[in-house]
Coordinates of C-alpha atoms in Angstrom, one line a residue:
Chain A
M1 CA -0.1 0.3 -0.3
L2 CA 2.4 3.1 1.3
K3 CA 6.4 2.8 0.4
R4 CA 8.9 1.6 2.6
V5 CA 10.5 5.0 1.5
H6 CA 8.5 7.8 1.3
F7 CA 8.6 11.7 1.3
P8 CA 9.2 13.4 4.4
P9 CA 5.7 15.5 5.3
S10 CA 5.0 18.5 3.1
V11 CA 2.0 19.4 1.5
L12 CA 3.0 18.6 -1.8
P13 CA 1.0 15.4 -0.7
Y14 CA -2.6 17.5 -0.4
L15 CA -1.8 19.3 -4.0
L16 CA -1.7 16.7 -5.9
V17 CA -5.0 14.6 -4.6
A18 CA -6.6 18.2 -4.6
P19 CA -8.0 18.0 -8.2
Q20 CA -8.9 14.1 -7.9
V21 CA -10.5 15.3 -4.3
I22 CA -12.5 18.1 -5.6
I23 CA -13.6 16.6 -8.9
T24 CA -14.9 13.9 -6.7
L25 CA -16.4 16.0 -3.8
V26 CA -17.9 18.5 -6.5
F27 CA -19.0 16.0 -8.9
F28 CA -19.5 12.7 -7.5
I29 CA -20.3 12.9 -4.2
W30 CA -22.5 15.7 -3.9
P31 CA -24.5 15.0 -6.2
A32 CA -25.4 11.5 -4.8
S33 CA -25.9 13.0 -1.7
Q34 CA -28.7 15.1 -2.7
A35 CA -30.1 12.4 -5.3
L36 CA -29.8 10.1 -1.5
Y37 CA -31.9 13.4 -0.3
Q38 CA -34.3 14.2 -3.6
S39 CA -35.5 10.4 -3.2
F40 CA -37.6 11.5 0.6
L41 CA -38.9 14.8 -1.3
I42 CA -42.2 14.7 -2.6
E43 CA -42.1 18.1 -4.9
D44 CA -45.1 19.5 -5.9
A45 CA -46.7 19.6 -9.8
F46 CA -44.5 23.7 -10.2
G47 CA -41.4 22.8 -8.2
L48 CA -42.2 25.6 -5.6
S49 CA -42.2 23.4 -2.8
S50 CA -41.0 20.0 -1.7
E51 CA -42.3 17.6 1.3
F52 CA -40.2 15.2 3.3
V53 CA -41.6 11.6 3.1
W54 CA -39.1 9.6 4.4
F55 CA -39.4 6.2 2.4
E56 CA -42.8 7.1 0.2
N57 CA -41.5 7.6 -2.6
F58 CA -39.7 4.1 -2.6
V59 CA -43.0 2.5 -0.8
Y60 CA -44.2 4.5 -4.5
L61 CA -42.0 2.4 -7.1
W62 CA -42.2 -1.2 -5.0
N63 CA -46.6 -0.7 -5.1
D64 CA -45.7 0.9 -8.9
E65 CA -46.0 -2.5 -11.9
I66 CA -44.1 -0.6 -14.2
Y67 CA -41.2 -0.8 -11.8
L68 CA -41.2 -4.0 -10.8
A69 CA -41.8 -4.6 -14.7
T70 CA -39.1 -2.8 -16.0
F71 CA -36.8 -4.7 -12.7
W72 CA -37.5 -7.6 -13.7
R73 CA -37.0 -7.2 -17.7
T74 CA -33.4 -5.4 -16.7
G75 CA -32.4 -8.7 -14.5
W76 CA -34.0 -11.0 -17.7
F77 CA -32.4 -8.6 -20.7
S78 CA -28.9 -8.4 -19.0
L79 CA -28.9 -11.9 -19.1
A80 CA -30.3 -12.1 -22.6
V81 CA -27.3 -10.3 -23.3
A82 CA -24.6 -11.6 -21.0
G83 CA -25.7 -15.4 -22.2
L84 CA -25.5 -14.3 -26.1
S85 CA -22.9 -12.5 -26.3
M86 CA -20.8 -14.2 -24.2
S87 CA -21.4 -18.1 -25.7
F88 CA -21.2 -16.4 -28.8
A89 CA -17.8 -15.4 -27.5
L90 CA -17.1 -18.7 -26.1
V91 CA -17.0 -20.9 -28.9
L92 CA -14.8 -18.6 -31.1
A93 CA -12.6 -18.5 -28.9
G94 CA -12.9 -22.0 -28.4
F95 CA -11.9 -22.1 -32.3
A96 CA -9.5 -19.7 -32.3
D97 CA -7.3 -21.2 -29.0
R98 CA -6.7 -24.0 -31.8
V99 CA -5.8 -22.0 -34.9
V100 CA -1.4 -22.4 -34.4
R101 CA -0.7 -19.5 -37.4
G102 CA -3.3 -16.6 -38.0
A103 CA -5.2 -16.9 -34.5
M104 CA -4.5 -13.0 -34.2
I105 CA -5.5 -12.1 -37.3
Y106 CA -8.6 -13.9 -36.3
R107 CA -8.9 -11.2 -33.2
T108 CA -8.3 -8.5 -35.3
L109 CA -10.8 -9.4 -37.0
L110 CA -13.2 -10.0 -33.6
I111 CA -12.0 -6.8 -31.4
W112 CA -13.6 -4.1 -33.5
P113 CA -16.9 -3.5 -32.5
Y114 CA -15.3 -2.8 -29.3
A115 CA -14.6 0.5 -30.4
V116 CA -18.1 1.5 -31.6
A117 CA -20.0 3.8 -29.4
P118 CA -23.7 1.9 -28.1
V119 CA -25.9 4.9 -30.5
L120 CA -23.7 3.6 -33.2
A121 CA -24.4 -0.1 -32.9
G122 CA -27.6 1.1 -32.6
A123 CA -28.0 2.9 -35.5
L124 CA -26.6 -0.2 -37.5
W125 CA -29.3 -2.4 -36.8
V126 CA -32.1 -0.1 -36.7
F127 CA -31.1 0.4 -40.1
M128 CA -30.6 -3.5 -41.1
F129 CA -33.5 -4.7 -39.5
N130 CA -35.4 -1.0 -40.6
P131 CA -39.1 -2.7 -41.2
T132 CA -39.8 -0.7 -45.3
L133 CA -36.4 -0.8 -46.4
G134 CA -34.3 -3.3 -43.9
I135 CA -32.3 -6.0 -45.6
F136 CA -33.5 -8.3 -43.0
P137 CA -37.2 -7.6 -43.0
Y138 CA -36.9 -7.9 -47.0
F139 CA -35.3 -11.3 -46.8
L140 CA -37.8 -12.3 -43.2
E141 CA -40.4 -11.8 -45.3
F142 CA -39.6 -15.0 -47.6
A143 CA -39.5 -16.8 -44.3
G144 CA -43.0 -15.9 -43.6
I145 CA -41.9 -13.4 -41.1
D146 CA -43.5 -9.9 -40.5
W147 CA -41.0 -7.4 -38.8
N148 CA -41.7 -4.0 -37.4
H149 CA -40.1 -3.9 -34.3
Y150 CA -42.0 0.0 -33.8
L151 CA -44.9 -1.9 -33.4
K152 CA -43.8 -5.3 -31.9
S153 CA -43.0 -5.5 -28.8
G154 CA -41.1 -8.6 -28.7
Q155 CA -39.2 -7.8 -31.9
A156 CA -37.9 -4.6 -30.3
M157 CA -36.3 -6.7 -27.1
L158 CA -35.0 -9.2 -29.4
L159 CA -33.3 -6.2 -31.7
V160 CA -32.0 -4.7 -29.0
I161 CA -30.6 -7.9 -27.2
L162 CA -28.9 -8.8 -30.4
A163 CA -27.2 -4.4 -31.3
A164 CA -26.0 -4.9 -26.8
A165 CA -24.6 -8.4 -27.4
W166 CA -23.2 -7.8 -31.2
K167 CA -20.7 -5.3 -29.2
Q168 CA -19.8 -6.7 -26.4
V169 CA -17.8 -10.4 -28.1
A170 CA -15.0 -8.1 -28.5
Y171 CA -14.1 -8.0 -25.2
N172 CA -15.7 -11.5 -24.2
F173 CA -13.5 -13.0 -27.2
L174 CA -10.5 -11.3 -25.9
F175 CA -10.8 -12.8 -22.1
Y176 CA -11.2 -16.0 -23.6
L177 CA -8.7 -16.0 -25.5
A178 CA -6.6 -15.0 -23.2
A179 CA -7.3 -17.0 -20.4
M180 CA -7.6 -20.4 -23.0
Q181 CA -4.0 -19.3 -23.8
S182 CA -3.2 -19.6 -20.4
I183 CA -4.0 -23.3 -19.1
P184 CA -0.4 -25.3 -19.9
K185 CA -0.3 -26.9 -23.2
T186 CA 0.9 -30.3 -21.3
V187 CA -2.8 -30.6 -19.3
I188 CA -4.1 -30.6 -23.0
E189 CA -1.7 -33.1 -24.3
A190 CA -1.8 -35.3 -21.2
A191 CA -5.3 -35.3 -22.4
A192 CA -4.6 -36.3 -25.8
I193 CA -2.8 -39.2 -25.2
D194 CA -5.4 -40.8 -22.4
G195 CA -8.0 -40.7 -25.5
A196 CA -10.0 -37.7 -25.4
G197 CA -11.2 -35.8 -28.1
P198 CA -10.8 -31.9 -29.0
I199 CA -14.6 -32.1 -26.9
K200 CA -14.2 -33.4 -24.6
R201 CA -11.2 -31.9 -23.5
F202 CA -13.5 -28.6 -23.9
A203 CA -16.3 -30.0 -21.7
T204 CA -13.8 -31.5 -18.9
I205 CA -10.5 -29.3 -18.7
I206 CA -10.7 -26.2 -20.6
F207 CA -13.9 -24.9 -20.1
P208 CA -13.8 -25.8 -16.0
L209 CA -10.1 -23.9 -15.7
I210 CA -11.7 -20.8 -17.3
S211 CA -14.4 -20.9 -15.1
P212 CA -13.2 -18.4 -12.7
T213 CA -12.8 -16.1 -16.7
T214 CA -16.5 -17.1 -17.1
F215 CA -17.9 -15.8 -13.3
F216 CA -16.0 -12.6 -14.5
L217 CA -17.4 -11.8 -17.4
L218 CA -20.3 -12.5 -16.5
V219 CA -19.8 -9.6 -14.3
I220 CA -19.2 -7.1 -16.2
N221 CA -21.7 -8.2 -18.9
A222 CA -24.1 -7.2 -16.6
V223 CA -23.5 -4.2 -15.9
Y224 CA -22.5 -3.4 -19.0
A225 CA -26.3 -4.0 -20.0
F226 CA -27.1 -2.2 -17.2
F227 CA -25.2 0.6 -17.8
D228 CA -24.0 1.1 -20.9
T229 CA -26.9 0.1 -23.1
F230 CA -29.0 3.3 -23.1
G231 CA -27.4 4.5 -26.0
I232 CA -28.5 1.4 -28.0
I233 CA -32.0 1.6 -26.6
H234 CA -31.9 5.4 -27.3
A235 CA -31.2 5.1 -30.6
I236 CA -33.2 1.6 -31.6
T237 CA -37.0 1.9 -29.3
Q238 CA -36.9 4.8 -26.7
G239 CA -38.0 2.4 -24.6
G240 CA -40.9 1.4 -26.6
P241 CA -43.2 0.3 -28.1
A242 CA -45.0 1.0 -25.0
G243 CA -42.2 0.7 -22.5
S244 CA -41.5 -2.9 -23.2
T245 CA -38.1 -1.9 -24.4
T246 CA -37.6 0.7 -20.7
I247 CA -35.0 -0.9 -18.7
L248 CA -33.8 0.8 -15.4
V249 CA -31.4 3.3 -16.7
Y250 CA -33.2 4.2 -19.5
K251 CA -36.1 5.0 -17.5
V252 CA -34.6 7.6 -14.7
F253 CA -33.5 9.6 -17.8
N254 CA -37.3 9.1 -18.6
D255 CA -38.8 9.8 -15.4
G256 CA -36.4 13.0 -14.5
F257 CA -35.5 14.9 -17.7
V258 CA -38.5 13.8 -20.0
G259 CA -41.7 13.5 -16.9
L260 CA -39.3 16.1 -14.2
D261 CA -40.0 13.7 -11.6
L262 CA -37.8 14.7 -9.1
G263 CA -38.2 12.8 -5.9
G264 CA -39.2 9.3 -8.4
S265 CA -36.2 9.8 -10.4
A266 CA -34.2 10.0 -7.3
A267 CA -35.4 7.2 -5.7
Q268 CA -34.8 5.4 -8.9
S269 CA -31.2 6.1 -9.0
V270 CA -30.6 5.7 -5.2
I271 CA -32.0 2.4 -6.1
L272 CA -29.1 1.6 -9.4
M273 CA -26.9 3.2 -6.8
F274 CA -27.0 0.4 -4.5
L275 CA -27.2 -2.8 -7.5
V276 CA -23.7 -0.9 -9.0
I277 CA -22.1 -1.6 -5.0
S278 CA -23.1 -4.5 -4.7
M279 CA -21.9 -5.5 -8.1
T280 CA -18.1 -4.2 -7.5
V281 CA -18.1 -6.0 -3.9
V282 CA -19.0 -9.3 -6.2
Q283 CA -16.4 -8.3 -8.9
F284 CA -14.0 -7.3 -6.2
G285 CA -14.6 -10.4 -3.9
Y286 CA -14.0 -12.4 -6.9
V287 CA -10.2 -10.2 -7.5
E288 CA -8.9 -11.6 -4.1
R289 CA -9.7 -14.8 -5.5
K290 CA -8.6 -15.2 -8.4
V291 CA -5.3 -15.0 -6.9
E292 CA -5.0 -18.7 -6.2
Y293 CA -6.0 -19.6 -9.5
Chain B
M1 CA -2.4 -28.4 -31.6
V2 CA -2.1 -31.5 -30.0
E3 CA -3.4 -33.2 -32.9
R4 CA -3.8 -33.3 -36.5
R5 CA -6.8 -33.9 -38.5
P6 CA -8.0 -32.1 -41.4
F7 CA -11.5 -32.3 -40.9
I8 CA -11.4 -30.6 -37.4
V9 CA -8.9 -28.1 -39.3
F10 CA -10.9 -27.2 -42.0
L11 CA -13.8 -26.3 -39.4
T12 CA -12.2 -24.6 -37.1
H13 CA -11.8 -22.3 -39.8
F14 CA -15.0 -22.2 -41.8
I15 CA -16.7 -21.4 -38.3
L16 CA -14.1 -18.4 -37.0
V17 CA -14.5 -17.2 -40.6
V18 CA -18.4 -17.7 -39.9
G19 CA -17.5 -16.1 -36.7
V20 CA -16.2 -12.7 -38.4
V21 CA -18.5 -11.9 -41.4
A22 CA -21.4 -12.2 -39.2
I23 CA -19.3 -9.3 -36.4
A24 CA -18.6 -8.1 -39.2
L25 CA -22.2 -7.6 -41.3
P26 CA -23.5 -4.6 -39.9
I27 CA -20.4 -2.7 -40.6
W28 CA -20.1 -3.9 -44.1
I29 CA -23.6 -2.9 -44.5
T30 CA -23.3 0.4 -43.1
F31 CA -20.5 0.7 -45.9
V32 CA -22.1 -0.3 -48.6
A33 CA -24.9 2.1 -48.0
A34 CA -22.7 4.9 -47.7
S35 CA -21.5 4.2 -51.0
H36 CA -24.7 4.5 -53.6
S37 CA -26.9 7.6 -54.1
E38 CA -29.9 9.0 -52.2
I39 CA -31.9 7.2 -54.7
R40 CA -30.5 3.5 -54.5
M41 CA -30.8 4.0 -51.3
T42 CA -34.9 3.9 -51.1
Q43 CA -35.0 0.9 -53.1
V44 CA -35.6 -2.6 -52.2
P45 CA -33.9 -4.6 -51.8
L46 CA -30.8 -2.0 -50.7
P47 CA -27.8 -3.2 -52.4
L48 CA -24.9 -5.6 -50.5
W49 CA -22.1 -4.8 -52.3
P50 CA -20.3 -1.0 -52.8
G51 CA -21.4 2.1 -55.6
D52 CA -18.9 4.1 -56.3
Q53 CA -20.9 7.3 -54.6
L54 CA -18.1 6.9 -51.7
W55 CA -16.4 9.9 -52.6
V56 CA -19.3 12.1 -53.4
N57 CA -20.8 11.5 -50.0
F58 CA -17.6 11.7 -48.3
K59 CA -17.3 15.2 -49.4
N60 CA -20.8 16.3 -49.6
T61 CA -20.7 14.7 -45.5
L62 CA -18.0 16.5 -44.3
F63 CA -18.3 19.7 -46.1
G64 CA -21.1 20.0 -47.6
N65 CA -24.5 20.7 -45.9
G66 CA -24.9 17.0 -44.9
L67 CA -28.6 16.0 -43.9
E68 CA -31.4 18.1 -45.7
G69 CA -34.0 19.4 -43.2
T70 CA -31.9 19.4 -40.4
E71 CA -30.8 22.2 -38.0
T72 CA -27.3 20.5 -37.2
A73 CA -23.8 21.1 -37.1
P74 CA -21.6 21.1 -39.9
V75 CA -19.3 17.4 -39.6
W76 CA -15.8 18.5 -39.5
L77 CA -17.2 20.7 -36.2
M78 CA -18.9 17.5 -34.4
L79 CA -15.9 15.2 -35.4
T80 CA -13.8 18.3 -33.6
N81 CA -15.7 18.1 -31.0
S82 CA -15.6 14.9 -30.6
L83 CA -12.0 15.2 -31.1
V84 CA -11.2 17.7 -28.6
M85 CA -13.7 15.8 -25.2
A86 CA -11.8 12.5 -26.1
M87 CA -8.5 14.0 -26.2
M88 CA -9.5 16.3 -22.7
I89 CA -10.9 12.9 -21.4
S90 CA -8.1 10.6 -21.7
I91 CA -5.3 13.1 -20.8
G92 CA -7.4 14.5 -17.8
K93 CA -8.1 11.1 -16.3
I94 CA -4.5 10.3 -16.8
A95 CA -2.6 13.3 -15.3
I96 CA -5.0 13.8 -12.2
S97 CA -4.7 10.0 -11.7
L98 CA -0.9 9.9 -11.7
L99 CA -0.6 12.8 -9.4
S100 CA -3.0 11.1 -6.9
A101 CA -1.8 7.6 -6.8
F102 CA 1.8 9.1 -6.3
A103 CA 0.8 11.4 -3.8
I104 CA -0.7 7.8 -2.4
V105 CA 1.7 5.7 -2.8
Y106 CA 4.9 8.0 -1.5
F107 CA 4.0 10.2 1.5
K108 CA 2.6 9.5 4.8
F109 CA -0.3 11.9 5.3
P110 CA -2.9 12.3 7.7
F111 CA -6.5 11.4 5.5
R112 CA -3.9 9.4 3.0
M113 CA -6.3 6.4 3.5
G114 CA -10.0 8.2 4.3
I115 CA -8.8 10.7 1.0
F116 CA -7.6 6.4 -1.0
W117 CA -11.5 5.3 0.3
L118 CA -13.1 8.7 -0.9
I119 CA -11.4 7.7 -4.6
F120 CA -12.8 4.6 -4.5
I121 CA -16.3 5.3 -4.1
T122 CA -16.7 6.7 -7.4
L123 CA -16.5 3.6 -8.6
M124 CA -20.0 3.0 -7.7
L125 CA -20.7 6.1 -8.8
P126 CA -21.3 6.4 -12.9
V127 CA -22.9 9.0 -14.5
E128 CA -25.7 7.0 -14.9
V129 CA -27.2 7.1 -11.2
R130 CA -26.7 10.6 -10.4
I131 CA -27.5 12.7 -13.6
L132 CA -29.8 14.9 -12.5
P133 CA -28.2 16.3 -10.0
T134 CA -25.0 16.4 -11.5
F135 CA -26.4 17.8 -14.3
E136 CA -27.4 20.7 -11.7
V137 CA -24.3 21.2 -10.2
V138 CA -23.0 21.6 -13.7
A139 CA -26.0 24.0 -14.9
Q140 CA -25.3 26.0 -11.7
L141 CA -21.6 26.4 -12.2
G142 CA -22.5 27.9 -16.1
M143 CA -20.5 25.1 -17.5
L144 CA -23.1 24.0 -20.3
N145 CA -22.2 24.0 -23.5
S146 CA -18.6 23.8 -22.8
Y147 CA -16.1 21.6 -23.4
W148 CA -15.5 22.0 -19.2
G149 CA -18.7 20.4 -18.5
L150 CA -18.3 18.1 -21.2
T151 CA -15.2 16.6 -19.9
I152 CA -14.4 17.7 -16.3
P153 CA -17.3 15.9 -14.4
L154 CA -16.0 12.3 -15.7
I155 CA -12.6 12.7 -14.9
A156 CA -12.2 11.6 -11.9
S157 CA -11.3 7.9 -11.9
A158 CA -10.9 5.0 -9.6
T159 CA -9.5 2.6 -12.1
A160 CA -6.7 4.6 -13.4
T161 CA -6.0 5.1 -9.8
F162 CA -5.2 1.8 -9.0
M163 CA -3.5 0.7 -12.0
F164 CA -1.4 3.5 -11.8
R165 CA -0.8 2.7 -8.1
Q166 CA -0.3 -0.8 -8.7
V167 CA 2.1 0.1 -11.2
F168 CA 4.5 2.4 -8.8
L169 CA 4.3 -0.6 -6.3
T170 CA 6.5 -3.0 -8.5
I171 CA 8.9 0.3 -8.7
P172 CA 11.8 -0.6 -6.4
D173 CA 12.1 1.6 -3.8
E174 CA 16.2 1.6 -4.7
M175 CA 14.8 3.9 -7.1
L176 CA 14.2 6.5 -4.3
E177 CA 16.5 5.8 -1.8
S178 CA 19.1 6.5 -4.7
A179 CA 17.4 9.7 -6.9
R180 CA 17.1 10.6 -2.8
I181 CA 20.8 10.6 -2.1
D182 CA 21.0 12.5 -5.7
G183 CA 19.2 15.5 -4.8
A184 CA 15.9 15.0 -6.4
G185 CA 12.7 16.7 -4.7
P186 CA 9.5 14.4 -4.9
M187 CA 8.4 16.7 -8.5
R188 CA 11.8 15.7 -9.7
F189 CA 11.4 12.1 -9.5
F190 CA 8.3 11.8 -10.6
W191 CA 8.7 13.6 -14.1
D192 CA 12.8 11.4 -14.1
I193 CA 11.7 8.7 -12.8
L194 CA 7.9 8.0 -12.3
L195 CA 6.9 8.9 -15.5
P196 CA 9.5 7.1 -17.8
L197 CA 8.8 4.0 -16.1
S198 CA 4.8 4.7 -16.3
R199 CA 5.2 5.1 -20.1
T200 CA 3.4 2.3 -21.9
N201 CA 0.7 1.5 -19.2
I202 CA -0.1 5.7 -19.5
A203 CA 0.1 4.4 -23.6
A204 CA -2.5 1.5 -23.1
L205 CA -4.9 3.6 -20.8
F206 CA -4.8 6.5 -23.3
V207 CA -6.1 3.9 -25.8
I208 CA -9.3 2.1 -23.6
L209 CA -10.0 6.1 -22.1
F210 CA -9.6 7.7 -26.0
I211 CA -12.6 5.1 -26.9
Y212 CA -14.5 5.8 -24.1
G213 CA -14.1 9.2 -24.0
W214 CA -15.4 9.5 -28.1
N215 CA -18.3 7.3 -27.5
Q216 CA -20.1 9.2 -24.3
Y217 CA -23.5 9.5 -25.1
L218 CA -25.9 10.4 -22.1
W219 CA -23.3 13.1 -21.0
P220 CA -23.3 15.4 -23.5
L221 CA -26.8 14.2 -25.1
L222 CA -27.4 16.1 -21.7
I223 CA -25.2 18.9 -21.3
T224 CA -24.9 20.0 -24.9
T225 CA -28.2 22.2 -25.7
D226 CA -26.2 24.5 -28.2
Q227 CA -26.0 22.4 -32.0
D228 CA -22.4 23.7 -32.4
M229 CA -21.2 21.6 -29.5
T230 CA -22.8 18.0 -30.3
T231 CA -20.5 15.7 -30.6
I232 CA -20.7 13.5 -33.7
V233 CA -21.7 10.4 -31.8
I234 CA -25.0 12.9 -30.8
S235 CA -25.7 13.8 -34.1
I236 CA -26.4 10.1 -35.6
K237 CA -30.1 10.1 -32.9
Q238 CA -30.9 13.3 -34.6
M239 CA -30.5 12.0 -38.2
L240 CA -31.8 8.8 -37.4
E241 CA -35.0 10.7 -36.5
V242 CA -35.1 12.9 -39.4
A243 CA -34.3 9.7 -41.7
E244 CA -37.7 8.3 -40.7
A245 CA -39.2 11.2 -42.2
S246 CA -37.2 11.9 -45.3
P247 CA -34.9 9.0 -46.2
Q248 CA -31.1 10.0 -46.7
W249 CA -29.7 6.8 -45.6
N250 CA -26.3 6.9 -47.4
I251 CA -25.2 10.6 -45.8
V252 CA -26.8 8.9 -42.2
M253 CA -24.7 6.1 -42.6
M254 CA -21.7 7.8 -44.1
V255 CA -21.9 10.1 -40.5
A256 CA -22.1 6.5 -39.1
L257 CA -18.8 5.3 -40.6
L258 CA -17.3 8.7 -39.9
A259 CA -18.2 8.7 -36.5
M260 CA -16.5 4.7 -35.5
L261 CA -13.9 5.1 -37.4
P262 CA -11.6 7.2 -35.2
P263 CA -11.9 4.5 -32.3
I264 CA -11.4 1.9 -34.7
L265 CA -8.2 2.4 -36.0
V266 CA -7.0 3.3 -32.3
V267 CA -8.1 -0.2 -32.1
I268 CA -6.9 -1.8 -34.4
G269 CA -3.3 0.2 -35.3
M270 CA -2.8 -0.1 -31.8
Q271 CA -3.8 -3.6 -30.7
K272 CA -1.3 -4.6 -28.3
L273 CA -1.8 -1.6 -26.2
F274 CA -5.4 -2.0 -25.9
V275 CA -5.6 -5.4 -25.3
Q276 CA -3.1 -4.8 -22.5
G277 CA -4.8 -1.6 -21.2
L278 CA -8.6 -3.8 -21.3
T279 CA -6.8 -6.5 -18.9
E280 CA -5.3 -3.7 -16.7
T281 CA -7.7 -1.9 -16.3
D282 CA -10.1 -3.8 -15.5
K283 CA -8.7 -6.2 -12.7

């Protein structure tokens, strides 16, 4: 934590941490405490006066069916994004790990969606699936599927999940490939000599050995789906049709900036804050244990 | 590879190529759309092979009026805004994190651990959970529609501070001892020894932060109401709305292409640093 040898005491360290501390206090701690405070208030319709109501905003959310539906929707949306993009990345990494020469070329060709901004990813997918012009609806029509994500909530959700998973494949692929390449080759060879084929080796050796990576990626992907998909949803569906693709972060934005419900939005922010804190704790707990791996 | 079986080798490459094609398809379709004329882009089915209008669209998008029916700023201006924002965020984050990591590792002072935990807490407060109050703070400070308002609230960084702390802890104590014997003060030591030793870490972090800064969406969306301050990433959303009414997909997709090009070039061009940065900051 601290060096055995260090510089003599002076005001210098305070000056050095000052920029970071000031920004943290002004733009992080103060707004977060404001959110906490506002979550206990109810404002009147004109924003002129406010009343301290303890946990009424939270009780309201707890009884609000729309909020609860959003909560569960966010949960299974995250699971779907994480599951889809991790399994796709796992298969690709499993095969890329077998390539002797050219593995790096495949890596180069697979990693760049990471650099695409979420809202751009949304724009690309909404263009491909544009009901009147898009390429996929054109082909889907031959299969008898009528694609219109502006009207059909299931298709809207599917499109958002696809776009979000597509963007995250690169990240998962990198970590899976790195994890697989760090498995000692001797272990794999020993299993091959004992007669285990490629699929058996993957199922009984490689996959169990990279399970810490799987767990780590599960947390990272959940955080990604919770917070970084705002742009994707904003570009593709704006939370619609009829709120069917609204996730928690989108609802905070919508209720706060569009609906101007300060207390309700602040209470939602506080709930999100607790979710982030628990995810961070899980993530750091994992890092501690990972040392022995 | 352990065994040599031609069929499995074939299957491996086949699956990987299919994967690459699936991943690249959205970008390919964007590129194709950006290379056709406006009229061709309204005829079903849309082309899957590039046309000959790429240069024309590029010129019209970058220097012309861009999309008809919008009042967006010129594309070159939005690209500049994005670049300034990305540079300010990444350099700002690196600078303040280097300084605070230096203070925390090399000095013993009251409240050291308190400050460490204060920085740690920022990890748990992403913009999304404190948007409204942060917006109010920025508005009260008069920083709406300015580069400062766009960047400063985002540049506190726990991950970068932890990473530099980790790097500094691996630098042997003898470095500091010999520097002190030679009469170097703290800042001299920082400039002449610590900075050169953490050069690759800084570069790796820069790659990650540049992408992070360039791709910011929710925050600029709230902070910039003046068209001249919008970034290229924000403008896509506005163009999509216009495209619903009067489709000019060739221009919209050209803007999308221009918006994603700089970060993609950074990832491909500095792949090694990118991978290093990604694995270092997330652990």
